[in-house]
Amino acid sequence: MEKRSRLSTADAELALREARQLLAPRIELPERRAFLTRTLSLGGLALLTGCEVTSQSGVEQALSAVSRFNDRVQGWLFDPNALAPTYPASMITRPFPFNAYYGVDEAPTVDEADYRLEIAGRVADRRPWRLADLRALPQAEQITRHICVEGWSAIGRWGGVRFPDFLARIGADTSARYVGFKCADDYYTSIDMATALHPQTLLTLSYDGRTLPREYGFPMKLRMPTKLGYKNPKHVRAIFVTNAYPGGYWEDQGYNWFGGS
Ligand SMILES: Nc1nc2c(c(=O)[nH]1)N[C@H]1C(S)=C(S)[C@@H](COP(=O)(O)O)O[C@H]1N2
Ligand SMILES: [Mo]
């Protein structure tokens, strides 16, 4: 058996703080967070996950177990008919914040003439899409709030094709578990099918009435007001439908996968 070093008090405190955040990832009342803070102990974490939490590797296992458990709970709690709040145009945040794992100057430049949206996996019609063909589909618009885990939120106006309509058009197997996205930068993410089919999930082509600007995800991003910012992929170049868990750029580094807002 591998030799394990014991956790220091500081490491244990850190692990607990992380587990509490994983258990309460939604923006919520401070009282509820305080309640979890008081009640979840290392022993509780061990009981909850069945993992030994006496070493760093044990704690990491326990934390990812909590996170995957949390995905399931959020999946059960997700109401496919509940709509995220919408706002009047007067409340749009100007200028809208930019965010990525790099600075704004490094946002990818995608050439519209070369662009083809690739479709793969459990889909009947895998023909790639040009931007003009996506623009020719019926369009919808939303003014909703984007919430980033880094501690900011902003209201924006996005337009495009309702994603459930798009999935129906390409003959996606909507009994599959996941829809995955590959981006023109190194970003990737994936979502549960219930969220993919949500009426406010938007294959987004425009921002504030004009073509989606480069920094906000040209030529296309997936906008979901029911999910945190990191679940909303910009510069999407490929979409695939699958039963094999695809993970995500931040999710694979420990962010909660479901990422509901
Ligand atoms: N391709 C790509 N998509 C991405 C990211 C990224 O780095 N690359 N960052 C995510 C995060 S963490 C946030 S908060 C939003 C930011 O979108 P915005 O620049 O339109 O505000 O994009 C998300 N989608
Ligand atoms: Mo974010």
PDB file of C-alpha atoms and ligand atoms in Angstrom:
ATOM      1  CA  MET A   1       0.000   0.000   0.000  1.00  0.00           C
ATOM      2  CA  GLU A   2       1.277   3.469  -0.857  1.00  0.00           C
ATOM      3  CA  LYS A   3       2.621   5.477   2.011  1.00  0.00           C
ATOM      4  CA  ARG A   4       0.478   8.516   2.662  1.00  0.00           C
ATOM      5  CA  SER A   5       1.504  11.691   4.379  1.00  0.00           C
ATOM      6  CA  ARG A   6      -0.962  13.037   6.896  1.00  0.00           C
ATOM      7  CA  LEU A   7      -2.897  16.176   6.070  1.00  0.00           C
ATOM      8  CA  SER A   8      -1.846  19.356   7.797  1.00  0.00           C
ATOM      9  CA  THR A   9      -4.564  21.428   9.488  1.00  0.00           C
ATOM     10  CA  ALA A  10      -4.180  24.073   6.794  1.00  0.00           C
ATOM     11  CA  ASP A  11      -4.649  21.508   4.016  1.00  0.00           C
ATOM     12  CA  ALA A  12      -7.668  20.060   5.789  1.00  0.00           C
ATOM     13  CA  GLU A  13      -9.194  23.555   6.090  1.00  0.00           C
ATOM     14  CA  LEU A  14      -8.570  24.147   2.383  1.00  0.00           C
ATOM     15  CA  ALA A  15     -10.121  20.823   1.414  1.00  0.00           C
ATOM     16  CA  LEU A  16     -13.195  21.522   3.506  1.00  0.00           C
ATOM     17  CA  ARG A  17     -13.593  24.987   2.033  1.00  0.00           C
ATOM     18  CA  GLU A  18     -13.448  23.467  -1.440  1.00  0.00           C
ATOM     19  CA  ALA A  19     -15.933  20.715  -0.596  1.00  0.00           C
ATOM     20  CA  ARG A  20     -18.341  23.277   0.834  1.00  0.00           C
ATOM     21  CA  GLN A  21     -18.112  25.339  -2.337  1.00  0.00           C
ATOM     22  CA  LEU A  22     -18.731  22.244  -4.440  1.00  0.00           C
ATOM     23  CA  LEU A  23     -21.781  21.446  -2.350  1.00  0.00           C
ATOM     24  CA  ALA A  24     -23.129  24.982  -2.656  1.00  0.00           C
ATOM     25  CA  PRO A  25     -22.003  26.232  -6.067  1.00  0.00           C
ATOM     26  CA  ARG A  26     -25.053  28.354  -6.787  1.00  0.00           C
ATOM     27  CA  ILE A  27     -25.242  32.027  -5.977  1.00  0.00           C
ATOM     28  CA  GLU A  28     -27.142  31.738  -2.758  1.00  0.00           C
ATOM     29  CA  LEU A  29     -28.036  33.189   0.557  1.00  0.00           C
ATOM     30  CA  PRO A  30     -25.093  33.727   2.882  1.00  0.00           C
ATOM     31  CA  GLU A  31     -26.999  31.967   5.687  1.00  0.00           C
ATOM     32  CA  ARG A  32     -27.061  28.709   3.742  1.00  0.00           C
ATOM     33  CA  ARG A  33     -23.357  28.893   2.993  1.00  0.00           C
ATOM     34  CA  ALA A  34     -22.708  29.654   6.666  1.00  0.00           C
ATOM     35  CA  PHE A  35     -24.768  26.609   7.609  1.00  0.00           C
ATOM     36  CA  LEU A  36     -22.681  24.330   5.384  1.00  0.00           C
ATOM     37  CA  THR A  37     -19.525  25.962   6.672  1.00  0.00           C
ATOM     38  CA  ARG A  38     -20.483  25.129  10.235  1.00  0.00           C
ATOM     39  CA  THR A  39     -21.700  21.621   9.540  1.00  0.00           C
ATOM     40  CA  LEU A  40     -19.371  19.916   7.047  1.00  0.00           C
ATOM     41  CA  SER A  41     -16.393  18.386   8.820  1.00  0.00           C
ATOM     42  CA  LEU A  42     -13.595  16.185   7.490  1.00  0.00           C
ATOM     43  CA  GLY A  43     -15.419  13.227   9.031  1.00  0.00           C
ATOM     44  CA  GLY A  44     -18.573  14.291   7.207  1.00  0.00           C
ATOM     45  CA  LEU A  45     -16.679  14.526   3.935  1.00  0.00           C
ATOM     46  CA  ALA A  46     -15.338  11.002   4.485  1.00  0.00           C
ATOM     47  CA  LEU A  47     -18.828   9.676   5.265  1.00  0.00           C
ATOM     48  CA  LEU A  48     -20.331  11.471   2.277  1.00  0.00           C
ATOM     49  CA  THR A  49     -17.843  10.109  -0.213  1.00  0.00           C
ATOM     50  CA  GLY A  50     -16.601   6.865   1.311  1.00  0.00           C
ATOM     51  CA  CYS A  51     -13.060   8.150   0.656  1.00  0.00           C
ATOM     52  CA  GLU A  52     -10.254   8.304   3.169  1.00  0.00           C
ATOM     53  CA  VAL A  53      -9.515  11.960   3.773  1.00  0.00           C
ATOM     54  CA  THR A  54      -6.288  11.552   5.688  1.00  0.00           C
ATOM     55  CA  SER A  55      -3.977  12.307   2.764  1.00  0.00           C
ATOM     56  CA  GLN A  56      -3.848  14.785  -0.106  1.00  0.00           C
ATOM     57  CA  SER A  57      -4.727  12.116  -2.700  1.00  0.00           C
ATOM     58  CA  GLY A  58      -7.609  10.895  -0.530  1.00  0.00           C
ATOM     59  CA  VAL A  59      -8.930  14.417  -0.254  1.00  0.00           C
ATOM     60  CA  GLU A  60      -8.685  14.936  -4.016  1.00  0.00           C
ATOM     61  CA  GLN A  61     -10.662  11.745  -4.591  1.00  0.00           C
ATOM     62  CA  ALA A  62     -13.256  12.859  -2.064  1.00  0.00           C
ATOM     63  CA  LEU A  63     -13.556  16.285  -3.688  1.00  0.00           C
ATOM     64  CA  SER A  64     -14.077  14.885  -7.160  1.00  0.00           C
ATOM     65  CA  ALA A  65     -16.629  12.438  -5.732  1.00  0.00           C
ATOM     66  CA  VAL A  66     -18.476  15.395  -4.184  1.00  0.00           C
ATOM     67  CA  SER A  67     -18.308  17.251  -7.481  1.00  0.00           C
ATOM     68  CA  ARG A  68     -19.711  14.329  -9.502  1.00  0.00           C
ATOM     69  CA  PHE A  69     -22.379  13.789  -6.842  1.00  0.00           C
ATOM     70  CA  ASN A  70     -23.184  17.463  -7.143  1.00  0.00           C
ATOM     71  CA  ASP A  71     -23.523  17.074 -10.947  1.00  0.00           C
ATOM     72  CA  ARG A  72     -26.136  14.389 -10.397  1.00  0.00           C
ATOM     73  CA  VAL A  73     -28.056  16.426  -7.833  1.00  0.00           C
ATOM     74  CA  GLN A  74     -28.030  19.499 -10.073  1.00  0.00           C
ATOM     75  CA  GLY A  75     -29.192  17.293 -12.950  1.00  0.00           C
ATOM     76  CA  TRP A  76     -32.114  16.059 -10.864  1.00  0.00           C
ATOM     77  CA  LEU A  77     -32.970  19.553  -9.633  1.00  0.00           C
ATOM     78  CA  PHE A  78     -32.721  21.147 -13.088  1.00  0.00           C
ATOM     79  CA  ASP A  79     -36.198  22.106 -14.240  1.00  0.00           C
ATOM     80  CA  PRO A  80     -36.239  21.948 -18.054  1.00  0.00           C
ATOM     81  CA  ASN A  81     -39.218  24.314 -18.161  1.00  0.00           C
ATOM     82  CA  ALA A  82     -38.080  26.955 -15.663  1.00  0.00           C
ATOM     83  CA  LEU A  83     -36.870  30.078 -17.448  1.00  0.00           C
ATOM     84  CA  ALA A  84     -33.929  32.194 -16.331  1.00  0.00           C
ATOM     85  CA  PRO A  85     -34.849  35.859 -15.719  1.00  0.00           C
ATOM     86  CA  THR A  86     -34.842  38.244 -18.692  1.00  0.00           C
ATOM     87  CA  TYR A  87     -34.253  41.994 -18.476  1.00  0.00           C
ATOM     88  CA  PRO A  88     -35.194  45.228 -20.243  1.00  0.00           C
ATOM     89  CA  ALA A  89     -32.714  46.686 -22.760  1.00  0.00           C
ATOM     90  CA  SER A  90     -32.079  49.575 -20.335  1.00  0.00           C
ATOM     91  CA  MET A  91     -30.332  47.125 -17.991  1.00  0.00           C
ATOM     92  CA  ILE A  92     -27.741  45.863 -20.489  1.00  0.00           C
ATOM     93  CA  THR A  93     -24.198  46.168 -19.066  1.00  0.00           C
ATOM     94  CA  ARG A  94     -22.070  48.501 -21.181  1.00  0.00           C
ATOM     95  CA  PRO A  95     -19.360  47.817 -22.006  1.00  0.00           C
ATOM     96  CA  PHE A  96     -19.912  44.089 -21.620  1.00  0.00           C
ATOM     97  CA  PRO A  97     -16.912  42.429 -19.883  1.00  0.00           C
ATOM     98  CA  PHE A  98     -14.522  40.197 -21.822  1.00  0.00           C
ATOM     99  CA  ASN A  99     -13.206  37.016 -20.240  1.00  0.00           C
ATOM    100  CA  ALA A 100     -11.096  34.078 -21.416  1.00  0.00           C
ATOM    101  CA  TYR A 101      -8.063  32.158 -20.175  1.00  0.00           C
ATOM    102  CA  TYR A 102      -5.973  34.720 -22.117  1.00  0.00           C
ATOM    103  CA  GLY A 103      -6.081  38.471 -22.771  1.00  0.00           C
ATOM    104  CA  VAL A 104      -8.483  40.121 -25.212  1.00  0.00           C
ATOM    105  CA  ASP A 105      -5.764  40.659 -27.863  1.00  0.00           C
ATOM    106  CA  GLU A 106      -5.292  36.900 -28.116  1.00  0.00           C
ATOM    107  CA  ALA A 107      -8.941  36.115 -28.843  1.00  0.00           C
ATOM    108  CA  PRO A 108      -8.948  33.938 -31.989  1.00  0.00           C
ATOM    109  CA  THR A 109      -9.647  35.473 -35.376  1.00  0.00           C
ATOM    110  CA  VAL A 110     -11.912  33.212 -37.404  1.00  0.00           C
ATOM    111  CA  ASP A 111     -12.359  33.855 -41.123  1.00  0.00           C
ATOM    112  CA  GLU A 112     -16.024  33.798 -42.065  1.00  0.00           C
ATOM    113  CA  ALA A 113     -15.313  32.488 -45.579  1.00  0.00           C
ATOM    114  CA  ASP A 114     -13.450  29.440 -44.247  1.00  0.00           C
ATOM    115  CA  TYR A 115     -15.707  28.783 -41.296  1.00  0.00           C
ATOM    116  CA  ARG A 116     -17.606  25.492 -41.174  1.00  0.00           C
ATOM    117  CA  LEU A 117     -19.398  24.369 -38.053  1.00  0.00           C
ATOM    118  CA  GLU A 118     -18.599  20.664 -37.784  1.00  0.00           C
ATOM    119  CA  ILE A 119     -21.217  18.212 -36.525  1.00  0.00           C
ATOM    120  CA  ALA A 120     -20.258  14.799 -35.174  1.00  0.00           C
ATOM    121  CA  GLY A 121     -21.388  11.890 -33.011  1.00  0.00           C
ATOM    122  CA  ARG A 122     -24.952  10.694 -32.524  1.00  0.00           C
ATOM    123  CA  VAL A 123     -26.501  12.903 -35.219  1.00  0.00           C
ATOM    124  CA  ALA A 124     -28.338  11.839 -38.407  1.00  0.00           C
ATOM    125  CA  ASP A 125     -27.186  14.762 -40.602  1.00  0.00           C
ATOM    126  CA  ARG A 126     -23.501  15.529 -40.052  1.00  0.00           C
ATOM    127  CA  ARG A 127     -23.151  18.065 -42.854  1.00  0.00           C
ATOM    128  CA  PRO A 128     -21.037  21.053 -41.765  1.00  0.00           C
ATOM    129  CA  TRP A 129     -22.686  24.487 -41.586  1.00  0.00           C
ATOM    130  CA  ARG A 130     -21.603  27.788 -43.095  1.00  0.00           C
ATOM    131  CA  LEU A 131     -22.360  30.952 -41.166  1.00  0.00           C
ATOM    132  CA  ALA A 132     -24.751  32.177 -43.863  1.00  0.00           C
ATOM    133  CA  ASP A 133     -26.793  28.973 -43.531  1.00  0.00           C
ATOM    134  CA  LEU A 134     -27.002  29.370 -39.757  1.00  0.00           C
ATOM    135  CA  ARG A 135     -28.122  32.987 -40.221  1.00  0.00           C
ATOM    136  CA  ALA A 136     -30.848  31.823 -42.629  1.00  0.00           C
ATOM    137  CA  LEU A 137     -32.524  29.743 -39.870  1.00  0.00           C
ATOM    138  CA  PRO A 138     -35.288  31.319 -37.717  1.00  0.00           C
ATOM    139  CA  GLN A 139     -33.667  33.619 -35.131  1.00  0.00           C
ATOM    140  CA  ALA A 140     -34.531  34.382 -31.492  1.00  0.00           C
ATOM    141  CA  GLU A 141     -33.202  36.922 -29.013  1.00  0.00           C
ATOM    142  CA  GLN A 142     -32.662  37.141 -25.257  1.00  0.00           C
ATOM    143  CA  ILE A 143     -31.504  39.708 -22.719  1.00  0.00           C
ATOM    144  CA  THR A 144     -30.152  37.645 -19.854  1.00  0.00           C
ATOM    145  CA  ARG A 145     -27.519  37.679 -17.125  1.00  0.00           C
ATOM    146  CA  HIS A 146     -24.141  36.009 -17.554  1.00  0.00           C
ATOM    147  CA  ILE A 147     -22.614  34.935 -14.230  1.00  0.00           C
ATOM    148  CA  CYS A 148     -18.881  34.213 -14.000  1.00  0.00           C
ATOM    149  CA  VAL A 149     -17.467  32.264 -11.045  1.00  0.00           C
ATOM    150  CA  GLU A 150     -14.693  34.833 -10.830  1.00  0.00           C
ATOM    151  CA  GLY A 151     -17.169  37.093  -9.087  1.00  0.00           C
ATOM    152  CA  TRP A 152     -18.800  39.272 -11.718  1.00  0.00           C
ATOM    153  CA  SER A 153     -22.038  39.163 -13.646  1.00  0.00           C
ATOM    154  CA  ALA A 154     -23.337  41.209 -16.564  1.00  0.00           C
ATOM    155  CA  ILE A 155     -26.528  41.528 -18.587  1.00  0.00           C
ATOM    156  CA  GLY A 156     -26.226  41.155 -22.347  1.00  0.00           C
ATOM    157  CA  ARG A 157     -28.365  40.797 -25.453  1.00  0.00           C
ATOM    158  CA  TRP A 158     -27.732  37.774 -27.644  1.00  0.00           C
ATOM    159  CA  GLY A 159     -29.403  36.547 -30.823  1.00  0.00           C
ATOM    160  CA  GLY A 160     -29.312  33.344 -32.826  1.00  0.00           C
ATOM    161  CA  VAL A 161     -30.916  29.967 -33.374  1.00  0.00           C
ATOM    162  CA  ARG A 162     -32.666  28.185 -30.522  1.00  0.00           C
ATOM    163  CA  PHE A 163     -30.383  25.233 -29.837  1.00  0.00           C
ATOM    164  CA  PRO A 164     -33.207  22.666 -29.386  1.00  0.00           C
ATOM    165  CA  ASP A 165     -34.489  23.643 -32.868  1.00  0.00           C
ATOM    166  CA  PHE A 166     -30.995  23.204 -34.266  1.00  0.00           C
ATOM    167  CA  LEU A 167     -30.602  19.781 -32.634  1.00  0.00           C
ATOM    168  CA  ALA A 168     -33.960  18.711 -34.112  1.00  0.00           C
ATOM    169  CA  ARG A 169     -32.916  19.983 -37.560  1.00  0.00           C
ATOM    170  CA  ILE A 170     -29.694  17.953 -37.600  1.00  0.00           C
ATOM    171  CA  GLY A 171     -31.438  14.860 -36.241  1.00  0.00           C
ATOM    172  CA  ALA A 172     -29.501  14.692 -32.975  1.00  0.00           C
ATOM    173  CA  ASP A 173     -30.133  11.701 -30.730  1.00  0.00           C
ATOM    174  CA  THR A 174     -31.681  13.617 -27.829  1.00  0.00           C
ATOM    175  CA  SER A 175     -31.652  10.498 -25.664  1.00  0.00           C
ATOM    176  CA  ALA A 176     -27.839  10.771 -25.583  1.00  0.00           C
ATOM    177  CA  ARG A 177     -26.338  12.196 -22.389  1.00  0.00           C
ATOM    178  CA  TYR A 178     -24.000  14.953 -23.536  1.00  0.00           C
ATOM    179  CA  VAL A 179     -23.429  17.637 -26.127  1.00  0.00           C
ATOM    180  CA  GLY A 180     -19.755  18.589 -26.479  1.00  0.00           C
ATOM    181  CA  PHE A 181     -18.172  21.722 -27.983  1.00  0.00           C
ATOM    182  CA  LYS A 182     -14.747  22.360 -29.480  1.00  0.00           C
ATOM    183  CA  CYS A 183     -13.590  25.937 -29.880  1.00  0.00           C
ATOM    184  CA  ALA A 184     -11.214  27.826 -32.175  1.00  0.00           C
ATOM    185  CA  ASP A 185      -8.908  28.428 -29.188  1.00  0.00           C
ATOM    186  CA  ASP A 186      -7.953  25.455 -26.952  1.00  0.00           C
ATOM    187  CA  TYR A 187     -11.213  25.740 -25.063  1.00  0.00           C
ATOM    188  CA  TYR A 188     -13.769  22.936 -24.914  1.00  0.00           C
ATOM    189  CA  THR A 189     -16.741  22.099 -22.763  1.00  0.00           C
ATOM    190  CA  SER A 190     -19.831  19.893 -22.640  1.00  0.00           C
ATOM    191  CA  ILE A 191     -23.371  20.068 -21.311  1.00  0.00           C
ATOM    192  CA  ASP A 192     -26.151  17.725 -20.235  1.00  0.00           C
ATOM    193  CA  MET A 193     -28.869  17.020 -22.816  1.00  0.00           C
ATOM    194  CA  ALA A 194     -31.612  18.581 -20.631  1.00  0.00           C
ATOM    195  CA  THR A 195     -29.799  21.932 -20.776  1.00  0.00           C
ATOM    196  CA  ALA A 196     -29.111  21.544 -24.509  1.00  0.00           C
ATOM    197  CA  LEU A 197     -32.881  21.222 -25.007  1.00  0.00           C
ATOM    198  CA  HIS A 198     -33.770  24.139 -22.710  1.00  0.00           C
ATOM    199  CA  PRO A 199     -35.802  26.839 -24.550  1.00  0.00           C
ATOM    200  CA  GLN A 200     -33.270  29.577 -23.660  1.00  0.00           C
ATOM    201  CA  THR A 201     -30.205  27.684 -24.885  1.00  0.00           C
ATOM    202  CA  LEU A 202     -29.111  29.671 -27.917  1.00  0.00           C
ATOM    203  CA  LEU A 203     -26.714  28.965 -30.782  1.00  0.00           C
ATOM    204  CA  THR A 204     -25.590  32.583 -30.726  1.00  0.00           C
ATOM    205  CA  LEU A 205     -24.632  34.574 -33.815  1.00  0.00           C
ATOM    206  CA  SER A 206     -25.186  38.163 -32.717  1.00  0.00           C
ATOM    207  CA  TYR A 207     -24.479  40.432 -29.787  1.00  0.00           C
ATOM    208  CA  ASP A 208     -26.590  43.534 -29.125  1.00  0.00           C
ATOM    209  CA  GLY A 209     -28.055  43.518 -32.623  1.00  0.00           C
ATOM    210  CA  ARG A 210     -24.790  43.156 -34.552  1.00  0.00           C
ATOM    211  CA  THR A 211     -22.598  40.280 -35.658  1.00  0.00           C
ATOM    212  CA  LEU A 212     -21.036  38.593 -32.630  1.00  0.00           C
ATOM    213  CA  PRO A 213     -17.744  40.489 -32.127  1.00  0.00           C
ATOM    214  CA  ARG A 214     -14.449  38.598 -32.048  1.00  0.00           C
ATOM    215  CA  GLU A 215     -13.920  39.017 -28.294  1.00  0.00           C
ATOM    216  CA  TYR A 216     -17.412  37.711 -27.460  1.00  0.00           C
ATOM    217  CA  GLY A 217     -17.005  34.548 -29.511  1.00  0.00           C
ATOM    218  CA  PHE A 218     -17.200  35.170 -33.277  1.00  0.00           C
ATOM    219  CA  PRO A 219     -18.441  33.388 -35.278  1.00  0.00           C
ATOM    220  CA  MET A 220     -20.656  31.485 -32.842  1.00  0.00           C
ATOM    221  CA  LYS A 221     -21.004  30.841 -29.133  1.00  0.00           C
ATOM    222  CA  LEU A 222     -23.449  28.787 -27.116  1.00  0.00           C
ATOM    223  CA  ARG A 223     -25.356  30.977 -24.697  1.00  0.00           C
ATOM    224  CA  MET A 224     -27.133  29.421 -21.698  1.00  0.00           C
ATOM    225  CA  PRO A 225     -28.592  31.698 -19.021  1.00  0.00           C
ATOM    226  CA  THR A 226     -29.089  28.567 -16.883  1.00  0.00           C
ATOM    227  CA  LYS A 227     -25.337  27.906 -16.689  1.00  0.00           C
ATOM    228  CA  LEU A 228     -22.290  29.688 -15.304  1.00  0.00           C
ATOM    229  CA  GLY A 229     -20.012  31.607 -17.673  1.00  0.00           C
ATOM    230  CA  TYR A 230     -17.400  28.883 -18.179  1.00  0.00           C
ATOM    231  CA  LYS A 231     -20.069  26.512 -19.552  1.00  0.00           C
ATOM    232  CA  ASN A 232     -20.814  28.997 -22.399  1.00  0.00           C
ATOM    233  CA  PRO A 233     -18.257  28.170 -25.130  1.00  0.00           C
ATOM    234  CA  LYS A 234     -17.162  30.969 -27.496  1.00  0.00           C
ATOM    235  CA  HIS A 235     -15.702  30.517 -31.022  1.00  0.00           C
ATOM    236  CA  VAL A 236     -17.423  27.130 -31.365  1.00  0.00           C
ATOM    237  CA  ARG A 237     -16.076  25.171 -34.351  1.00  0.00           C
ATOM    238  CA  ALA A 238     -17.484  21.700 -33.648  1.00  0.00           C
ATOM    239  CA  ILE A 239     -20.503  20.220 -31.892  1.00  0.00           C
ATOM    240  CA  PHE A 240     -20.820  16.530 -31.033  1.00  0.00           C
ATOM    241  CA  VAL A 241     -23.494  14.417 -29.365  1.00  0.00           C
ATOM    242  CA  THR A 242     -22.216  11.554 -27.223  1.00  0.00           C
ATOM    243  CA  ASN A 243     -22.742   9.247 -24.270  1.00  0.00           C
ATOM    244  CA  ALA A 244     -19.052   9.380 -23.333  1.00  0.00           C
ATOM    245  CA  TYR A 245     -18.335  12.104 -20.746  1.00  0.00           C
ATOM    246  CA  PRO A 246     -16.405  14.834 -22.613  1.00  0.00           C
ATOM    247  CA  GLY A 247     -15.341  17.075 -19.664  1.00  0.00           C
ATOM    248  CA  GLY A 248     -14.220  20.634 -20.264  1.00  0.00           C
ATOM    249  CA  TYR A 249     -11.293  23.057 -20.093  1.00  0.00           C
ATOM    250  CA  TRP A 250     -12.018  24.311 -16.559  1.00  0.00           C
ATOM    251  CA  GLU A 251     -14.053  21.277 -15.549  1.00  0.00           C
ATOM    252  CA  ASP A 252     -11.000  19.033 -16.038  1.00  0.00           C
ATOM    253  CA  GLN A 253      -9.120  21.349 -13.657  1.00  0.00           C
ATOM    254  CA  GLY A 254     -11.675  20.911 -10.893  1.00  0.00           C
ATOM    255  CA  TYR A 255     -14.568  23.223 -11.729  1.00  0.00           C
ATOM    256  CA  ASN A 256     -17.929  21.578 -11.204  1.00  0.00           C
ATOM    257  CA  TRP A 257     -19.117  20.055 -14.491  1.00  0.00           C
ATOM    258  CA  PHE A 258     -22.866  20.776 -14.283  1.00  0.00           C
ATOM    259  CA  GLY A 259     -22.105  24.439 -13.506  1.00  0.00           C
ATOM    260  CA  GLY A 260     -25.709  25.571 -13.071  1.00  0.00           C
ATOM    261  CA  SER A 261     -26.336  29.222 -12.290  1.00  0.00           C
TER     262      SER A 261
HETATM  263  N1  LIG B   1     -13.560  29.585 -26.374  1.00  0.00           N
HETATM  264  C1  LIG B   1     -13.659  30.059 -25.109  1.00  0.00           C
HETATM  265  N2  LIG B   1     -14.875  30.162 -24.554  1.00  0.00           N
HETATM  266  C2  LIG B   1     -15.007  30.640 -23.300  1.00  0.00           C
HETATM  267  C3  LIG B   1     -13.874  30.996 -22.512  1.00  0.00           C
HETATM  268  C4  LIG B   1     -12.587  30.871 -23.132  1.00  0.00           C
HETATM  269  O1  LIG B   1     -11.531  31.161 -22.533  1.00  0.00           O
HETATM  270  N3  LIG B   1     -12.522  30.411 -24.425  1.00  0.00           N
HETATM  271  N4  LIG B   1     -14.040  31.475 -21.218  1.00  0.00           N
HETATM  272  C5  LIG B   1     -15.338  31.224 -20.546  1.00  0.00           C
HETATM  273  C6  LIG B   1     -15.572  32.068 -19.378  1.00  0.00           C
HETATM  274  S1  LIG B   1     -14.818  31.603 -17.934  1.00  0.00           S
HETATM  275  C7  LIG B   1     -16.437  33.130 -19.418  1.00  0.00           C
HETATM  276  S2  LIG B   1     -16.831  34.015 -18.021  1.00  0.00           S
HETATM  277  C8  LIG B   1     -17.087  33.565 -20.682  1.00  0.00           C
HETATM  278  C9  LIG B   1     -16.820  35.039 -20.977  1.00  0.00           C
HETATM  279  O2  LIG B   1     -17.569  35.487 -22.079  1.00  0.00           O
HETATM  280  P1  LIG B   1     -17.501  37.000 -22.526  1.00  0.00           P
HETATM  281  O3  LIG B   1     -16.086  37.312 -22.970  1.00  0.00           O
HETATM  282  O4  LIG B   1     -18.498  37.144 -23.623  1.00  0.00           O
HETATM  283  O5  LIG B   1     -17.855  37.835 -21.319  1.00  0.00           O
HETATM  284  O6  LIG B   1     -16.647  32.783 -21.784  1.00  0.00           O
HETATM  285  C10 LIG B   1     -16.499  31.404 -21.514  1.00  0.00           C
HETATM  286  N5  LIG B   1     -16.249  30.737 -22.774  1.00  0.00           N
HETATM  287 MO    MO B   2     -15.985  32.766 -16.278  1.00  0.00          MO
END
